[in-house]
Amino acid sequence: MRKQIIVGNWKMFKTNEQGVQFIKNVEAKLKANPNMIVGVAAPTVMLSDLTKVAKNIKIAAQNCYFEKEGAFTGETSIPMLQAINVNYVVIGHSERRDIFGECDQMINSKVKALVAANFTPILCCGESLEIYEAKKTMAHVAEQLTQDLAGVTAEQMSQVVIAYEPIWAIGTGKVATPEIAQEICQGIRQHIAKLYNQAVANEVLIQYGGSVKPENIKDILSQPDIDGALVGGASLIEDSYLGLVQ
Ligand code: PGA
């Protein structure tokens, strides 16, 4: 049986002090569940301190670069993250793609470097409102995944988490209905079966993201092909985060 995975994406919110306090407070109330992975993807500056106070919460980075070191001003390498015990990284979030111009080729290099280092990439995919309205979501998402996963072996796929996030549902309050989210997540699983095989597809964890809240997470997680959620806004407040993961 697949585990569930719920990860908060703090984006560019909170100071280091606020982040540390949040993790301490939530850890004190969190009941560990062996069938659920819970995490927080935090800004780079606080990752080191957060890993020191986190027990059950996995601390994830929101981005990284694929080269080990070098003249890459402003970037964070995988060995740097490894040295502070971070081994989950959100890759290819739509904000990275749209605001910072990350292309599928770059995302693919990052995913390959992460799995080679035994990290778990949380690989984001999803369509714009225009693509959604043109009913081309599945073709778009399949193409993203084909490119982003090129060269990743079937064996390495056991480390990869896929997050389906329709861009029109992110931070907008417009959540995809559980049925729409299920349809696309099922399509993603079928596409993974085509790229690899049915066994890999059956194992891969697929999250939905986009305006997930404590009030709607149950319906979303009850869908057969949705194994978790990547949550922005609703992961920033302690009670709300606890409401998502418990
Ligand atoms: P949201 O963000 O939950 O605030 O819609 C989701 C995300 O961007 O991962």
mmCIF file of C-alpha atoms and ligand atoms in Angstrom:
data_model
loop_
_atom_site.group_PDB
_atom_site.id
_atom_site.type_symbol
_atom_site.label_atom_id
_atom_site.label_comp_id
_atom_site.label_asym_id
_atom_site.label_seq_id
_atom_site.Cartn_x
_atom_site.Cartn_y
_atom_site.Cartn_z
ATOM 1 C CA MET A 1 0.000 0.000 0.000
ATOM 2 C CA ARG A 2 1.215 3.484 -0.807
ATOM 3 C CA LYS A 3 1.936 5.905 2.022
ATOM 4 C CA GLN A 4 0.438 9.376 2.111
ATOM 5 C CA ILE A 5 2.629 12.451 1.859
ATOM 6 C CA ILE A 6 1.534 15.920 2.948
ATOM 7 C CA VAL A 7 4.021 18.738 2.509
ATOM 8 C CA GLY A 8 3.581 22.397 3.368
ATOM 9 C CA ASN A 9 5.173 24.836 0.956
ATOM 10 C CA TRP A 10 6.037 27.994 2.860
ATOM 11 C CA LYS A 11 7.237 29.780 -0.286
ATOM 12 C CA MET A 12 8.866 33.112 0.681
ATOM 13 C CA PHE A 13 7.171 33.527 4.067
ATOM 14 C CA LYS A 14 8.414 33.583 7.689
ATOM 15 C CA THR A 15 11.715 34.507 9.317
ATOM 16 C CA ASN A 16 14.105 31.880 10.646
ATOM 17 C CA GLU A 17 12.893 32.465 14.192
ATOM 18 C CA GLN A 18 9.245 32.089 13.199
ATOM 19 C CA GLY A 19 10.024 28.930 11.246
ATOM 20 C CA VAL A 20 11.869 27.308 14.141
ATOM 21 C CA GLN A 21 9.066 28.158 16.565
ATOM 22 C CA PHE A 22 6.474 26.728 14.199
ATOM 23 C CA ILE A 23 8.303 23.399 13.860
ATOM 24 C CA LYS A 24 8.849 23.156 17.630
ATOM 25 C CA ASN A 25 5.177 23.866 18.371
ATOM 26 C CA VAL A 26 3.849 21.508 15.726
ATOM 27 C CA GLU A 27 6.255 18.705 16.687
ATOM 28 C CA ALA A 28 4.985 18.942 20.268
ATOM 29 C CA LYS A 29 1.425 18.224 19.093
ATOM 30 C CA LEU A 30 2.029 15.940 16.135
ATOM 31 C CA LYS A 31 1.169 12.266 16.499
ATOM 32 C CA ALA A 32 3.522 10.248 14.323
ATOM 33 C CA ASN A 33 1.709 8.116 11.768
ATOM 34 C CA PRO A 34 3.833 5.409 10.109
ATOM 35 C CA ASN A 35 1.613 5.542 7.020
ATOM 36 C CA MET A 36 2.041 9.251 6.447
ATOM 37 C CA ILE A 37 5.062 11.364 5.550
ATOM 38 C CA VAL A 38 4.665 14.967 6.675
ATOM 39 C CA GLY A 39 6.971 17.762 5.625
ATOM 40 C CA VAL A 40 7.600 21.451 5.252
ATOM 41 C CA ALA A 41 9.398 22.998 2.291
ATOM 42 C CA ALA A 42 11.041 26.064 3.780
ATOM 43 C CA PRO A 43 13.169 28.957 2.522
ATOM 44 C CA THR A 44 16.853 28.019 2.214
ATOM 45 C CA VAL A 45 18.016 30.334 4.969
ATOM 46 C CA MET A 46 16.157 28.396 7.672
ATOM 47 C CA LEU A 47 16.730 24.809 6.538
ATOM 48 C CA SER A 48 19.726 24.200 8.783
ATOM 49 C CA ASP A 49 17.960 25.340 11.950
ATOM 50 C CA LEU A 50 14.708 23.583 11.082
ATOM 51 C CA THR A 51 16.403 20.193 10.659
ATOM 52 C CA LYS A 52 17.792 20.573 14.179
ATOM 53 C CA VAL A 53 14.336 20.890 15.747
ATOM 54 C CA ALA A 54 12.345 18.630 13.406
ATOM 55 C CA LYS A 55 11.670 15.059 14.524
ATOM 56 C CA ASN A 56 8.785 13.665 12.509
ATOM 57 C CA ILE A 57 8.502 16.533 10.049
ATOM 58 C CA LYS A 58 10.692 16.158 6.964
ATOM 59 C CA ILE A 59 12.347 19.416 6.065
ATOM 60 C CA ALA A 60 12.454 20.054 2.338
ATOM 61 C CA ALA A 61 14.158 22.683 0.224
ATOM 62 C CA GLN A 62 12.109 24.614 -2.333
ATOM 63 C CA ASN A 63 14.766 24.461 -5.011
ATOM 64 C CA CYS A 64 18.386 23.499 -5.655
ATOM 65 C CA TYR A 65 20.927 23.542 -8.449
ATOM 66 C CA PHE A 66 22.222 20.414 -10.171
ATOM 67 C CA GLU A 67 25.966 21.155 -10.201
ATOM 68 C CA LYS A 68 27.919 20.070 -7.124
ATOM 69 C CA GLU A 69 29.731 23.401 -6.733
ATOM 70 C CA GLY A 70 31.036 26.273 -8.810
ATOM 71 C CA ALA A 71 30.423 29.813 -9.940
ATOM 72 C CA PHE A 72 26.620 29.797 -9.629
ATOM 73 C CA THR A 73 25.813 32.910 -7.630
ATOM 74 C CA GLY A 74 22.726 32.595 -5.480
ATOM 75 C CA GLU A 75 22.290 28.856 -5.894
ATOM 76 C CA THR A 76 22.270 25.969 -3.392
ATOM 77 C CA SER A 77 23.874 22.623 -4.219
ATOM 78 C CA ILE A 78 22.697 19.131 -3.327
ATOM 79 C CA PRO A 79 25.836 18.405 -1.209
ATOM 80 C CA MET A 80 25.104 21.600 0.769
ATOM 81 C CA LEU A 81 21.598 20.321 1.510
ATOM 82 C CA GLN A 82 22.908 16.849 2.319
ATOM 83 C CA ALA A 83 25.327 18.334 4.856
ATOM 84 C CA ILE A 84 22.418 19.785 6.833
ATOM 85 C CA ASN A 85 20.286 16.628 6.599
ATOM 86 C CA VAL A 86 17.812 17.861 4.021
ATOM 87 C CA ASN A 87 16.912 15.232 1.453
ATOM 88 C CA TYR A 88 13.595 16.323 -0.001
ATOM 89 C CA VAL A 89 13.508 19.099 -2.589
ATOM 90 C CA VAL A 90 10.531 20.633 -4.398
ATOM 91 C CA ILE A 91 11.462 20.874 -8.070
ATOM 92 C CA GLY A 92 9.787 22.650 -10.951
ATOM 93 C CA HIS A 93 7.114 24.466 -8.940
ATOM 94 C CA SER A 94 5.027 26.582 -11.313
ATOM 95 C CA GLU A 95 6.354 29.748 -9.633
ATOM 96 C CA ARG A 96 9.918 28.624 -10.460
ATOM 97 C CA ARG A 97 8.843 27.860 -14.008
ATOM 98 C CA ASP A 98 6.828 31.036 -14.610
ATOM 99 C CA ILE A 99 8.610 33.712 -12.563
ATOM 100 C CA PHE A 100 12.184 32.437 -12.741
ATOM 101 C CA GLY A 101 12.092 30.906 -16.197
ATOM 102 C CA GLU A 102 12.972 27.311 -15.306
ATOM 103 C CA CYS A 103 12.546 25.057 -18.289
ATOM 104 C CA ASP A 104 11.944 21.304 -18.432
ATOM 105 C CA GLN A 105 15.564 20.677 -19.433
ATOM 106 C CA MET A 106 16.831 22.383 -16.274
ATOM 107 C CA ILE A 107 14.207 20.629 -14.153
ATOM 108 C CA ASN A 108 15.276 17.303 -15.655
ATOM 109 C CA SER A 109 18.929 17.984 -14.738
ATOM 110 C CA LYS A 110 17.854 18.736 -11.177
ATOM 111 C CA VAL A 111 15.698 15.610 -10.866
ATOM 112 C CA LYS A 112 18.521 13.412 -12.200
ATOM 113 C CA ALA A 113 21.088 14.971 -9.847
ATOM 114 C CA LEU A 114 18.726 14.552 -6.886
ATOM 115 C CA VAL A 115 17.923 10.884 -7.449
ATOM 116 C CA ALA A 116 21.614 10.156 -8.064
ATOM 117 C CA ALA A 117 22.266 11.613 -4.589
ATOM 118 C CA ASN A 118 19.434 9.532 -3.050
ATOM 119 C CA PHE A 119 17.241 12.567 -2.514
ATOM 120 C CA THR A 120 13.494 12.699 -3.005
ATOM 121 C CA PRO A 121 12.476 15.274 -5.585
ATOM 122 C CA ILE A 122 8.886 16.470 -5.279
ATOM 123 C CA LEU A 123 8.444 17.105 -8.962
ATOM 124 C CA CYS A 124 5.692 19.604 -9.741
ATOM 125 C CA CYS A 125 3.683 19.663 -12.921
ATOM 126 C CA GLY A 126 0.469 21.377 -13.922
ATOM 127 C CA GLU A 127 -1.300 23.470 -16.493
ATOM 128 C CA SER A 128 -2.271 27.116 -16.906
ATOM 129 C CA LEU A 129 -5.896 28.264 -17.032
ATOM 130 C CA GLU A 130 -5.622 28.615 -20.792
ATOM 131 C CA ILE A 131 -4.520 25.004 -21.237
ATOM 132 C CA TYR A 132 -7.174 23.845 -18.774
ATOM 133 C CA GLU A 133 -9.930 25.677 -20.648
ATOM 134 C CA ALA A 134 -8.668 24.278 -23.942
ATOM 135 C CA LYS A 135 -8.991 20.791 -22.360
ATOM 136 C CA LYS A 136 -5.338 20.035 -23.039
ATOM 137 C CA THR A 137 -4.323 19.387 -19.436
ATOM 138 C CA MET A 138 -3.365 15.750 -19.741
ATOM 139 C CA ALA A 139 -1.282 16.191 -22.876
ATOM 140 C CA HIS A 140 0.534 19.124 -21.263
ATOM 141 C CA VAL A 141 1.241 17.341 -17.989
ATOM 142 C CA ALA A 142 2.338 14.161 -19.783
ATOM 143 C CA GLU A 143 4.776 16.159 -21.887
ATOM 144 C CA GLN A 144 6.198 17.900 -18.803
ATOM 145 C CA LEU A 145 6.720 14.552 -17.069
ATOM 146 C CA THR A 146 8.237 12.904 -20.143
ATOM 147 C CA GLN A 147 10.824 15.685 -20.324
ATOM 148 C CA ASP A 148 11.385 16.122 -16.589
ATOM 149 C CA LEU A 149 11.925 12.400 -15.979
ATOM 150 C CA ALA A 150 14.091 11.650 -19.037
ATOM 151 C CA GLY A 151 17.020 9.475 -17.942
ATOM 152 C CA VAL A 152 15.550 8.674 -14.524
ATOM 153 C CA THR A 153 15.590 4.892 -14.135
ATOM 154 C CA ALA A 154 12.675 2.731 -13.014
ATOM 155 C CA GLU A 155 14.599 1.970 -9.842
ATOM 156 C CA GLN A 156 15.175 5.670 -9.126
ATOM 157 C CA MET A 157 11.465 6.358 -9.599
ATOM 158 C CA SER A 158 10.793 4.830 -6.182
ATOM 159 C CA GLN A 159 12.357 8.013 -4.725
ATOM 160 C CA VAL A 160 10.352 10.460 -6.831
ATOM 161 C CA VAL A 161 7.148 12.138 -5.664
ATOM 162 C CA ILE A 162 4.981 13.847 -8.279
ATOM 163 C CA ALA A 163 2.870 16.870 -7.361
ATOM 164 C CA TYR A 164 0.070 17.766 -9.742
ATOM 165 C CA GLU A 165 -0.733 21.447 -9.275
ATOM 166 C CA PRO A 166 -3.073 23.185 -11.705
ATOM 167 C CA ILE A 167 -1.702 26.740 -11.832
ATOM 168 C CA TRP A 168 -5.214 28.223 -11.872
ATOM 169 C CA ALA A 169 -5.861 26.617 -8.467
ATOM 170 C CA ILE A 170 -2.698 27.840 -6.721
ATOM 171 C CA GLY A 171 -3.323 30.555 -4.161
ATOM 172 C CA THR A 172 -6.590 31.443 -5.868
ATOM 173 C CA GLY A 173 -9.063 29.649 -3.609
ATOM 174 C CA LYS A 174 -10.240 27.837 -6.748
ATOM 175 C CA VAL A 175 -9.625 24.237 -5.885
ATOM 176 C CA ALA A 176 -9.935 21.624 -8.584
ATOM 177 C CA THR A 177 -12.826 19.358 -7.665
ATOM 178 C CA PRO A 178 -11.665 16.034 -6.222
ATOM 179 C CA GLU A 179 -12.988 14.431 -9.422
ATOM 180 C CA ILE A 180 -10.885 16.653 -11.696
ATOM 181 C CA ALA A 181 -7.813 16.165 -9.502
ATOM 182 C CA GLN A 182 -8.406 12.396 -9.510
ATOM 183 C CA GLU A 183 -8.820 12.265 -13.276
ATOM 184 C CA ILE A 184 -5.481 13.973 -13.872
ATOM 185 C CA CYS A 185 -3.643 12.065 -11.140
ATOM 186 C CA GLN A 186 -4.952 8.824 -12.636
ATOM 187 C CA GLY A 187 -3.751 10.021 -16.047
ATOM 188 C CA ILE A 188 -0.341 10.763 -14.519
ATOM 189 C CA ARG A 189 -0.172 7.242 -13.096
ATOM 190 C CA GLN A 190 -1.073 5.804 -16.503
ATOM 191 C CA HIS A 191 1.597 7.960 -18.112
ATOM 192 C CA ILE A 192 4.194 6.698 -15.616
ATOM 193 C CA ALA A 193 3.162 3.153 -16.555
ATOM 194 C CA LYS A 194 3.818 4.033 -20.192
ATOM 195 C CA LEU A 195 7.193 5.651 -19.427
ATOM 196 C CA TYR A 196 8.235 2.805 -17.076
ATOM 197 C CA ASN A 197 5.938 -0.075 -16.204
ATOM 198 C CA GLN A 198 2.808 -0.813 -14.184
ATOM 199 C CA ALA A 199 4.752 -1.718 -11.034
ATOM 200 C CA VAL A 200 6.486 1.674 -10.991
ATOM 201 C CA ALA A 201 3.154 3.395 -11.641
ATOM 202 C CA ASN A 202 1.471 1.521 -8.798
ATOM 203 C CA GLU A 203 4.180 2.627 -6.357
ATOM 204 C CA VAL A 204 4.725 6.277 -7.281
ATOM 205 C CA LEU A 205 3.321 8.818 -4.828
ATOM 206 C CA ILE A 206 1.211 11.524 -6.461
ATOM 207 C CA GLN A 207 0.169 14.660 -4.604
ATOM 208 C CA TYR A 208 -2.443 17.217 -5.543
ATOM 209 C CA GLY A 209 -1.735 20.887 -4.851
ATOM 210 C CA GLY A 210 -3.751 24.067 -5.242
ATOM 211 C CA SER A 211 -5.890 25.682 -2.515
ATOM 212 C CA VAL A 212 -5.857 22.585 -0.291
ATOM 213 C CA LYS A 213 -7.166 23.373 3.208
ATOM 214 C CA PRO A 214 -8.090 21.373 6.311
ATOM 215 C CA GLU A 215 -11.735 21.609 5.134
ATOM 216 C CA ASN A 216 -11.204 19.997 1.741
ATOM 217 C CA ILE A 217 -8.186 17.719 2.214
ATOM 218 C CA LYS A 218 -10.245 14.676 3.207
ATOM 219 C CA ASP A 219 -12.209 14.642 -0.042
ATOM 220 C CA ILE A 220 -9.034 15.081 -2.044
ATOM 221 C CA LEU A 221 -7.167 12.306 -0.231
ATOM 222 C CA SER A 222 -10.100 9.933 -0.589
ATOM 223 C CA GLN A 223 -9.455 9.750 -4.334
ATOM 224 C CA PRO A 224 -7.765 6.476 -5.350
ATOM 225 C CA ASP A 225 -4.853 7.997 -7.261
ATOM 226 C CA ILE A 226 -4.121 10.909 -4.910
ATOM 227 C CA ASP A 227 -1.595 10.047 -2.220
ATOM 228 C CA GLY A 228 -1.128 13.410 -0.603
ATOM 229 C CA ALA A 229 -1.039 17.158 -0.958
ATOM 230 C CA LEU A 230 1.390 20.008 -1.482
ATOM 231 C CA VAL A 231 -0.081 22.918 0.426
ATOM 232 C CA GLY A 232 0.881 26.581 0.291
ATOM 233 C CA GLY A 233 -1.268 29.122 2.139
ATOM 234 C CA ALA A 234 -2.936 26.707 4.547
ATOM 235 C CA SER A 235 0.432 25.345 5.740
ATOM 236 C CA LEU A 236 1.567 28.672 7.200
ATOM 237 C CA ILE A 237 -0.546 28.602 10.357
ATOM 238 C CA GLU A 238 0.189 25.956 12.985
ATOM 239 C CA ASP A 239 -3.406 24.856 13.667
ATOM 240 C CA SER A 240 -4.189 24.742 10.000
ATOM 241 C CA TYR A 241 -1.036 22.667 9.300
ATOM 242 C CA LEU A 242 -2.010 20.259 12.062
ATOM 243 C CA GLY A 243 -5.516 20.107 10.599
ATOM 244 C CA LEU A 244 -4.004 19.039 7.284
ATOM 245 C CA VAL A 245 -1.816 16.264 8.616
ATOM 246 C CA GLN A 246 -4.070 14.786 11.304
HETATM 247 P P1 PGA B 1 -1.766 27.032 -2.311
HETATM 248 O O1 PGA B 1 -0.316 26.725 -2.971
HETATM 249 O O2 PGA B 1 -2.057 25.864 -1.413
HETATM 250 O O3 PGA B 1 -1.580 28.308 -1.554
HETATM 251 O O4 PGA B 1 -2.740 27.124 -3.417
HETATM 252 C C1 PGA B 1 0.028 25.443 -3.396
HETATM 253 C C2 PGA B 1 1.424 25.440 -3.966
HETATM 254 O O5 PGA B 1 1.804 26.409 -4.637
HETATM 255 O O6 PGA B 1 2.172 24.472 -3.763
#
